């Protein structure tokens, strides 16, 4: 009985560890398979007319990253 518990616990740790590797290497947040709020046609969670500072910073960072990728594109 104890061996089944330990084996199950180790398997669970391996699964969680594998999921965390995807986050560490790709820097992509965890998301659901159904698309979350984007499936509802919403761009963001809050209804505020202007994005918050954290979102502005993130959007600016993404735009700069995309600009650098486009600049250094080989093909």
mmCIF file of N, CA, C and O in Angstrom:
data_model
loop_
_atom_site.group_PDB
_atom_site.id
_atom_site.type_symbol
_atom_site.label_atom_id
_atom_site.label_comp_id
_atom_site.label_asym_id
_atom_site.label_seq_id
_atom_site.Cartn_x
_atom_site.Cartn_y
_atom_site.Cartn_z
ATOM 1 N N UNK A 1 0.816 -1.195 0.000
ATOM 2 C CA UNK A 1 0.000 0.000 0.000
ATOM 3 C C UNK A 1 0.860 1.260 0.000
ATOM 4 O O UNK A 1 0.571 2.204 -0.710
ATOM 5 N N UNK A 2 1.912 1.255 0.783
ATOM 6 C CA UNK A 2 2.797 2.400 0.857
ATOM 7 C C UNK A 2 3.565 2.571 -0.453
ATOM 8 O O UNK A 2 3.806 3.705 -0.893
ATOM 9 N N UNK A 3 3.901 1.482 -1.110
ATOM 10 C CA UNK A 3 4.624 1.584 -2.380
ATOM 11 C C UNK A 3 3.750 2.222 -3.460
ATOM 12 O O UNK A 3 4.249 2.971 -4.294
ATOM 13 N N UNK A 4 2.463 1.931 -3.444
ATOM 14 C CA UNK A 4 1.543 2.539 -4.413
ATOM 15 C C UNK A 4 1.452 4.047 -4.158
ATOM 16 O O UNK A 4 1.478 4.855 -5.088
ATOM 17 N N UNK A 5 1.376 4.435 -2.892
ATOM 18 C CA UNK A 5 1.320 5.852 -2.550
ATOM 19 C C UNK A 5 2.597 6.561 -2.989
ATOM 20 O O UNK A 5 2.542 7.643 -3.591
ATOM 21 N N UNK A 6 3.732 5.989 -2.713
ATOM 22 C CA UNK A 6 5.007 6.612 -3.080
ATOM 23 C C UNK A 6 5.150 6.690 -4.591
ATOM 24 O O UNK A 6 5.570 7.719 -5.140
ATOM 25 N N UNK A 7 4.774 5.626 -5.293
ATOM 26 C CA UNK A 7 4.851 5.638 -6.754
ATOM 27 C C UNK A 7 3.918 6.699 -7.343
ATOM 28 O O UNK A 7 4.290 7.421 -8.275
ATOM 29 N N UNK A 8 2.728 6.823 -6.797
ATOM 30 C CA UNK A 8 1.773 7.838 -7.265
ATOM 31 C C UNK A 8 2.303 9.239 -6.991
ATOM 32 O O UNK A 8 2.191 10.135 -7.832
ATOM 33 N N UNK A 9 2.881 9.434 -5.829
ATOM 34 C CA UNK A 9 3.431 10.740 -5.469
ATOM 35 C C UNK A 9 4.590 11.114 -6.381
ATOM 36 O O UNK A 9 4.691 12.254 -6.847
ATOM 37 N N UNK A 10 5.477 10.180 -6.672
ATOM 38 C CA UNK A 10 6.606 10.435 -7.563
ATOM 39 C C UNK A 10 6.107 10.750 -8.973
ATOM 40 O O UNK A 10 6.602 11.676 -9.628
ATOM 41 N N UNK A 11 5.114 10.032 -9.443
ATOM 42 C CA UNK A 11 4.541 10.296 -10.761
ATOM 43 C C UNK A 11 3.940 11.699 -10.817
ATOM 44 O O UNK A 11 4.135 12.440 -11.777
ATOM 45 N N UNK A 12 3.232 12.069 -9.776
ATOM 46 C CA UNK A 12 2.644 13.409 -9.694
ATOM 47 C C UNK A 12 3.738 14.474 -9.727
ATOM 48 O O UNK A 12 3.618 15.484 -10.433
ATOM 49 N N UNK A 13 4.814 14.279 -8.982
ATOM 50 C CA UNK A 13 5.925 15.233 -8.985
ATOM 51 C C UNK A 13 6.572 15.330 -10.359
ATOM 52 O O UNK A 13 6.953 16.435 -10.792
ATOM 53 N N UNK A 14 6.698 14.221 -11.060
ATOM 54 C CA UNK A 14 7.266 14.251 -12.408
ATOM 55 C C UNK A 14 6.385 15.038 -13.375
ATOM 56 O O UNK A 14 6.880 15.800 -14.208
ATOM 57 N N UNK A 15 5.095 14.884 -13.251
ATOM 58 C CA UNK A 15 4.163 15.606 -14.127
ATOM 59 C C UNK A 15 4.236 17.104 -13.842
ATOM 60 O O UNK A 15 4.332 17.918 -14.769
ATOM 61 N N UNK A 16 4.198 17.480 -12.583
ATOM 62 C CA UNK A 16 4.289 18.900 -12.229
ATOM 63 C C UNK A 16 5.649 19.463 -12.657
ATOM 64 O O UNK A 16 5.739 20.584 -13.176
ATOM 65 N N UNK A 17 6.704 18.701 -12.487
ATOM 66 C CA UNK A 17 8.036 19.138 -12.911
ATOM 67 C C UNK A 17 8.110 19.331 -14.417
ATOM 68 O O UNK A 17 8.700 20.299 -14.901
ATOM 69 N N UNK A 18 7.497 18.445 -15.169
ATOM 70 C CA UNK A 18 7.470 18.586 -16.629
ATOM 71 C C UNK A 18 6.706 19.824 -17.068
ATOM 72 O O UNK A 18 7.113 20.530 -17.991
ATOM 73 N N UNK A 19 5.605 20.106 -16.394
ATOM 74 C CA UNK A 19 4.838 21.307 -16.723
ATOM 75 C C UNK A 19 5.629 22.561 -16.384
ATOM 76 O O UNK A 19 5.584 23.549 -17.119
ATOM 77 N N UNK A 20 6.368 22.538 -15.297
ATOM 78 C CA UNK A 20 7.141 23.718 -14.912
ATOM 79 C C UNK A 20 8.301 23.955 -15.871
ATOM 80 O O UNK A 20 8.704 25.094 -16.084
ATOM 81 N N UNK A 21 8.836 22.918 -16.476
ATOM 82 C CA UNK A 21 9.905 23.101 -17.458
ATOM 83 C C UNK A 21 9.414 23.893 -18.666
ATOM 84 O O UNK A 21 10.143 24.715 -19.216
ATOM 85 N N UNK A 22 8.191 23.661 -19.068
ATOM 86 C CA UNK A 22 7.616 24.441 -20.170
ATOM 87 C C UNK A 22 7.554 25.912 -19.837
ATOM 88 O O UNK A 22 7.808 26.771 -20.671
ATOM 89 N N UNK A 23 7.241 26.230 -18.601
ATOM 90 C CA UNK A 23 7.193 27.636 -18.192
ATOM 91 C C UNK A 23 8.593 28.225 -18.111
ATOM 92 O O UNK A 23 8.841 29.333 -18.568
ATOM 93 N N UNK A 24 9.525 27.475 -17.542
ATOM 94 C CA UNK A 24 10.881 27.994 -17.350
ATOM 95 C C UNK A 24 11.554 28.272 -18.686
ATOM 96 O O UNK A 24 12.162 29.325 -18.881
ATOM 97 N N UNK A 25 11.441 27.372 -19.647
ATOM 98 C CA UNK A 25 12.163 27.533 -20.896
ATOM 99 C C UNK A 25 11.451 28.434 -21.895
ATOM 100 O O UNK A 25 12.083 29.154 -22.647
ATOM 101 N N UNK A 26 10.146 28.427 -21.931
ATOM 102 C CA UNK A 26 9.426 29.225 -22.922
ATOM 103 C C UNK A 26 8.898 30.535 -22.355
ATOM 104 O O UNK A 26 8.409 31.370 -23.092
ATOM 105 N N UNK A 27 8.951 30.703 -21.033
ATOM 106 C CA UNK A 27 8.438 31.908 -20.377
ATOM 107 C C UNK A 27 7.000 32.196 -20.776
ATOM 108 O O UNK A 27 6.598 33.324 -20.996
ATOM 109 N N UNK A 28 6.244 31.160 -20.907
ATOM 110 C CA UNK A 28 4.850 31.283 -21.309
ATOM 111 C C UNK A 28 3.987 30.889 -20.116
ATOM 112 O O UNK A 28 4.216 29.876 -19.492
ATOM 113 N N UNK A 29 3.007 31.693 -19.816
ATOM 114 C CA UNK A 29 2.168 31.389 -18.668
ATOM 115 C C UNK A 29 1.250 30.210 -18.964
ATOM 116 O O UNK A 29 0.931 29.930 -20.115
ATOM 117 N N UNK A 30 0.821 29.558 -17.921
ATOM 118 C CA UNK A 30 -0.089 28.433 -18.085
ATOM 119 C C UNK A 30 -1.446 28.947 -18.560
ATOM 120 O O UNK A 30 -1.903 30.001 -18.145
ATOM 121 N N UNK A 31 -2.061 28.213 -19.448
ATOM 122 C CA UNK A 31 -3.369 28.614 -19.954
ATOM 123 C C UNK A 31 -4.221 27.380 -20.183
ATOM 124 O O UNK A 31 -3.713 26.293 -20.377
ATOM 125 N N UNK A 32 -5.498 27.589 -20.162
ATOM 126 C CA UNK A 32 -6.419 26.485 -20.361
ATOM 127 C C UNK A 32 -6.510 26.085 -21.825
ATOM 128 O O UNK A 32 -6.149 26.836 -22.719
ATOM 129 N N UNK A 33 -7.007 24.919 -22.083
ATOM 130 C CA UNK A 33 -7.108 24.441 -23.461
ATOM 131 C C UNK A 33 -8.274 25.067 -24.212
ATOM 132 O O UNK A 33 -8.334 25.018 -25.430
ATOM 133 N N UNK A 34 -9.217 25.680 -23.490
ATOM 134 C CA UNK A 34 -10.401 26.230 -24.156
ATOM 135 C C UNK A 34 -10.204 27.674 -24.601
ATOM 136 O O UNK A 34 -11.058 28.245 -25.251
ATOM 137 N N UNK A 35 -9.111 28.303 -24.235
ATOM 138 C CA UNK A 35 -8.852 29.670 -24.659
ATOM 139 C C UNK A 35 -9.213 30.712 -23.626
ATOM 140 O O UNK A 35 -8.884 31.875 -23.776
ATOM 141 N N UNK A 36 -9.891 30.348 -22.584
ATOM 142 C CA UNK A 36 -10.206 31.282 -21.508
ATOM 143 C C UNK A 36 -11.076 32.434 -21.963
ATOM 144 O O UNK A 36 -12.024 32.253 -22.724
ATOM 145 N N UNK A 37 -10.750 33.652 -21.535
ATOM 146 C CA UNK A 37 -11.578 34.812 -21.864
ATOM 147 C C UNK A 37 -11.465 35.206 -23.326
ATOM 148 O O UNK A 37 -12.354 35.877 -23.841
ATOM 149 N N UNK A 38 -10.398 34.807 -23.999
ATOM 150 C CA UNK A 38 -10.297 35.136 -25.421
ATOM 151 C C UNK A 38 -11.341 34.386 -26.235
ATOM 152 O O UNK A 38 -11.746 34.849 -27.299
ATOM 153 N N UNK A 39 -11.790 33.247 -25.742
ATOM 154 C CA UNK A 39 -12.850 32.511 -26.431
ATOM 155 C C UNK A 39 -14.183 33.261 -26.358
ATOM 156 O O UNK A 39 -15.057 33.058 -27.195
ATOM 157 N N UNK A 40 -14.308 34.146 -25.369
ATOM 158 C CA UNK A 40 -15.516 34.949 -25.224
ATOM 159 C C UNK A 40 -15.445 36.250 -26.020
ATOM 160 O O UNK A 40 -16.366 37.045 -26.004
ATOM 161 N N UNK A 41 -14.319 36.476 -26.692
ATOM 162 C CA UNK A 41 -14.150 37.696 -27.476
ATOM 163 C C UNK A 41 -13.638 38.863 -26.658
ATOM 164 O O UNK A 41 -13.656 39.998 -27.114
ATOM 165 N N UNK A 42 -13.179 38.605 -25.449
ATOM 166 C CA UNK A 42 -12.643 39.659 -24.590
ATOM 167 C C UNK A 42 -11.128 39.691 -24.719
ATOM 168 O O UNK A 42 -10.493 38.653 -24.822
ATOM 169 N N UNK A 43 -10.553 40.891 -24.725
ATOM 170 C CA UNK A 43 -9.110 41.025 -24.841
ATOM 171 C C UNK A 43 -8.432 41.032 -23.482
ATOM 172 O O UNK A 43 -7.283 40.657 -23.347
ATOM 173 N N UNK A 44 -9.145 41.477 -22.463
ATOM 174 C CA UNK A 44 -8.577 41.534 -21.125
ATOM 175 C C UNK A 44 -9.672 41.283 -20.092
ATOM 176 O O UNK A 44 -10.858 41.344 -20.403
ATOM 177 N N UNK A 45 -9.266 41.032 -18.870
ATOM 178 C CA UNK A 45 -10.209 40.669 -17.820
ATOM 179 C C UNK A 45 -11.010 41.882 -17.346
ATOM 180 O O UNK A 45 -12.213 41.819 -17.192
ATOM 181 N N UNK A 46 -10.335 43.005 -17.150
ATOM 182 C CA UNK A 46 -11.045 44.173 -16.621
ATOM 183 C C UNK A 46 -11.722 44.951 -17.756
ATOM 184 O O UNK A 46 -11.389 44.807 -18.913
ATOM 185 N N UNK A 47 -12.666 45.788 -17.381
ATOM 186 C CA UNK A 47 -13.390 46.598 -18.355
ATOM 187 C C UNK A 47 -12.883 48.038 -18.404
ATOM 188 O O UNK A 47 -13.579 48.926 -18.891
ATOM 189 N N UNK A 48 -11.712 48.292 -17.872
ATOM 190 C CA UNK A 48 -11.200 49.656 -17.836
ATOM 191 C C UNK A 48 -10.854 50.119 -19.263
ATOM 192 O O UNK A 48 -10.411 49.334 -20.086
ATOM 193 N N UNK A 49 -11.078 51.398 -19.563
ATOM 194 C CA UNK A 49 -10.856 51.891 -20.917
ATOM 195 C C UNK A 49 -9.375 51.938 -21.309
ATOM 196 O O UNK A 49 -9.030 51.812 -22.473
ATOM 197 N N UNK A 50 -8.512 52.119 -20.338
ATOM 198 C CA UNK A 50 -7.079 52.200 -20.623
ATOM 199 C C UNK A 50 -6.366 51.104 -19.838
ATOM 200 O O UNK A 50 -6.664 50.877 -18.664
ATOM 201 N N UNK A 51 -5.401 50.434 -20.464
ATOM 202 C CA UNK A 51 -4.690 49.358 -19.765
ATOM 203 C C UNK A 51 -3.884 49.879 -18.578
ATOM 204 O O UNK A 51 -3.436 51.020 -18.582
ATOM 205 N N UNK A 52 -3.685 49.033 -17.593
ATOM 206 C CA UNK A 52 -2.890 49.411 -16.429
ATOM 207 C C UNK A 52 -1.416 49.479 -16.810
ATOM 208 O O UNK A 52 -1.012 49.069 -17.900
ATOM 209 N N UNK A 53 -0.604 49.998 -15.908
ATOM 210 C CA UNK A 53 0.821 50.198 -16.186
ATOM 211 C C UNK A 53 1.535 48.875 -16.467
ATOM 212 O O UNK A 53 2.390 48.798 -17.355
ATOM 213 N N UNK A 54 1.181 47.848 -15.729
ATOM 214 C CA UNK A 54 1.823 46.547 -15.933
ATOM 215 C C UNK A 54 1.508 46.008 -17.331
ATOM 216 O O UNK A 54 2.384 45.470 -18.012
ATOM 217 N N UNK A 55 0.261 46.159 -17.768
ATOM 218 C CA UNK A 55 -0.122 45.689 -19.108
ATOM 219 C C UNK A 55 0.554 46.521 -20.187
ATOM 220 O O UNK A 55 1.003 45.996 -21.198
ATOM 221 N N UNK A 56 0.638 47.840 -19.980
ATOM 222 C CA UNK A 56 1.331 48.702 -20.946
ATOM 223 C C UNK A 56 2.789 48.289 -21.089
ATOM 224 O O UNK A 56 3.318 48.218 -22.194
ATOM 225 N N UNK A 57 3.427 48.010 -19.952
ATOM 226 C CA UNK A 57 4.834 47.603 -19.971
ATOM 227 C C UNK A 57 4.989 46.267 -20.710
ATOM 228 O O UNK A 57 5.901 46.096 -21.511
ATOM 229 N N UNK A 58 4.076 45.338 -20.437
ATOM 230 C CA UNK A 58 4.139 44.030 -21.090
ATOM 231 C C UNK A 58 3.911 44.156 -22.595
ATOM 232 O O UNK A 58 4.613 43.541 -23.399
ATOM 233 N N UNK A 59 2.938 44.976 -22.998
ATOM 234 C CA UNK A 59 2.669 45.175 -24.427
ATOM 235 C C UNK A 59 3.844 45.838 -25.124
ATOM 236 O O UNK A 59 4.201 45.490 -26.261
ATOM 237 N N UNK A 60 4.471 46.802 -24.434
ATOM 238 C CA UNK A 60 5.644 47.466 -25.006
ATOM 239 C C UNK A 60 6.799 46.482 -25.164
ATOM 240 O O UNK A 60 7.490 46.478 -26.188
ATOM 241 N N UNK A 61 6.989 45.632 -24.166
ATOM 242 C CA UNK A 61 8.046 44.628 -24.220
ATOM 243 C C UNK A 61 7.802 43.640 -25.367
ATOM 244 O O UNK A 61 8.727 43.277 -26.096
ATOM 245 N N UNK A 62 6.554 43.215 -25.535
ATOM 246 C CA UNK A 62 6.217 42.300 -26.620
ATOM 247 C C UNK A 62 6.422 42.955 -27.982
ATOM 248 O O UNK A 62 6.904 42.320 -28.918
ATOM 249 N N UNK A 63 6.081 44.238 -28.091
ATOM 250 C CA UNK A 63 6.265 44.957 -29.354
ATOM 251 C C UNK A 63 7.749 45.088 -29.682
ATOM 252 O O UNK A 63 8.154 44.917 -30.842
ATOM 253 N N UNK A 64 8.567 45.392 -28.680
ATOM 254 C CA UNK A 64 10.017 45.497 -28.903
ATOM 255 C C UNK A 64 10.606 44.145 -29.293
ATOM 256 O O UNK A 64 11.456 44.066 -30.173
ATOM 257 N N UNK A 65 10.134 43.087 -28.653
ATOM 258 C CA UNK A 65 10.630 41.749 -28.988
ATOM 259 C C UNK A 65 10.267 41.389 -30.422
ATOM 260 O O UNK A 65 11.091 40.869 -31.173
ATOM 261 N N UNK A 66 9.036 41.683 -30.816
ATOM 262 C CA UNK A 66 8.599 41.393 -32.183
ATOM 263 C C UNK A 66 9.388 42.220 -33.191
ATOM 264 O O UNK A 66 9.752 41.735 -34.257
ATOM 265 N N UNK A 67 9.672 43.468 -32.843
ATOM 266 C CA UNK A 67 10.454 44.341 -33.719
ATOM 267 C C UNK A 67 11.866 43.783 -33.913
ATOM 268 O O UNK A 67 12.391 43.775 -35.027
ATOM 269 N N UNK A 68 12.475 43.297 -32.816
ATOM 270 C CA UNK A 68 13.799 42.714 -32.907
ATOM 271 C C UNK A 68 13.777 41.424 -33.732
ATOM 272 O O UNK A 68 14.686 41.172 -34.524
ATOM 273 N N UNK A 69 12.727 40.611 -33.553
ATOM 274 C CA UNK A 69 12.626 39.384 -34.345
ATOM 275 C C UNK A 69 12.483 39.700 -35.834
ATOM 276 O O UNK A 69 13.087 39.047 -36.679
ATOM 277 N N UNK A 70 11.672 40.705 -36.156
ATOM 278 C CA UNK A 70 11.494 41.096 -37.550
ATOM 279 C C UNK A 70 12.785 41.668 -38.132
ATOM 280 O O UNK A 70 13.118 41.443 -39.293
ATOM 281 N N UNK A 71 13.527 42.413 -37.311
ATOM 282 C CA UNK A 71 14.767 43.032 -37.765
ATOM 283 C C UNK A 71 15.833 41.989 -38.087
ATOM 284 O O UNK A 71 16.584 42.111 -39.044
ATOM 285 N N UNK A 72 15.900 40.948 -37.264
ATOM 286 C CA UNK A 72 16.947 39.938 -37.418
ATOM 287 C C UNK A 72 16.462 38.658 -38.092
ATOM 288 O O UNK A 72 17.102 37.630 -37.998
ATOM 289 N N UNK A 73 15.345 38.745 -38.799
ATOM 290 C CA UNK A 73 14.800 37.576 -39.478
ATOM 291 C C UNK A 73 15.699 37.198 -40.656
ATOM 292 O O UNK A 73 16.112 38.044 -41.442
ATOM 293 N N UNK A 74 16.017 35.945 -40.768
ATOM 294 C CA UNK A 74 16.890 35.459 -41.838
ATOM 295 C C UNK A 74 16.089 35.188 -43.101
ATOM 296 O O UNK A 74 16.498 35.532 -44.189
ATOM 297 N N UNK A 75 14.966 34.569 -42.939
ATOM 298 C CA UNK A 75 14.161 34.191 -44.107
ATOM 299 C C UNK A 75 13.022 35.147 -44.270
ATOM 300 O O UNK A 75 12.356 35.556 -43.418
#
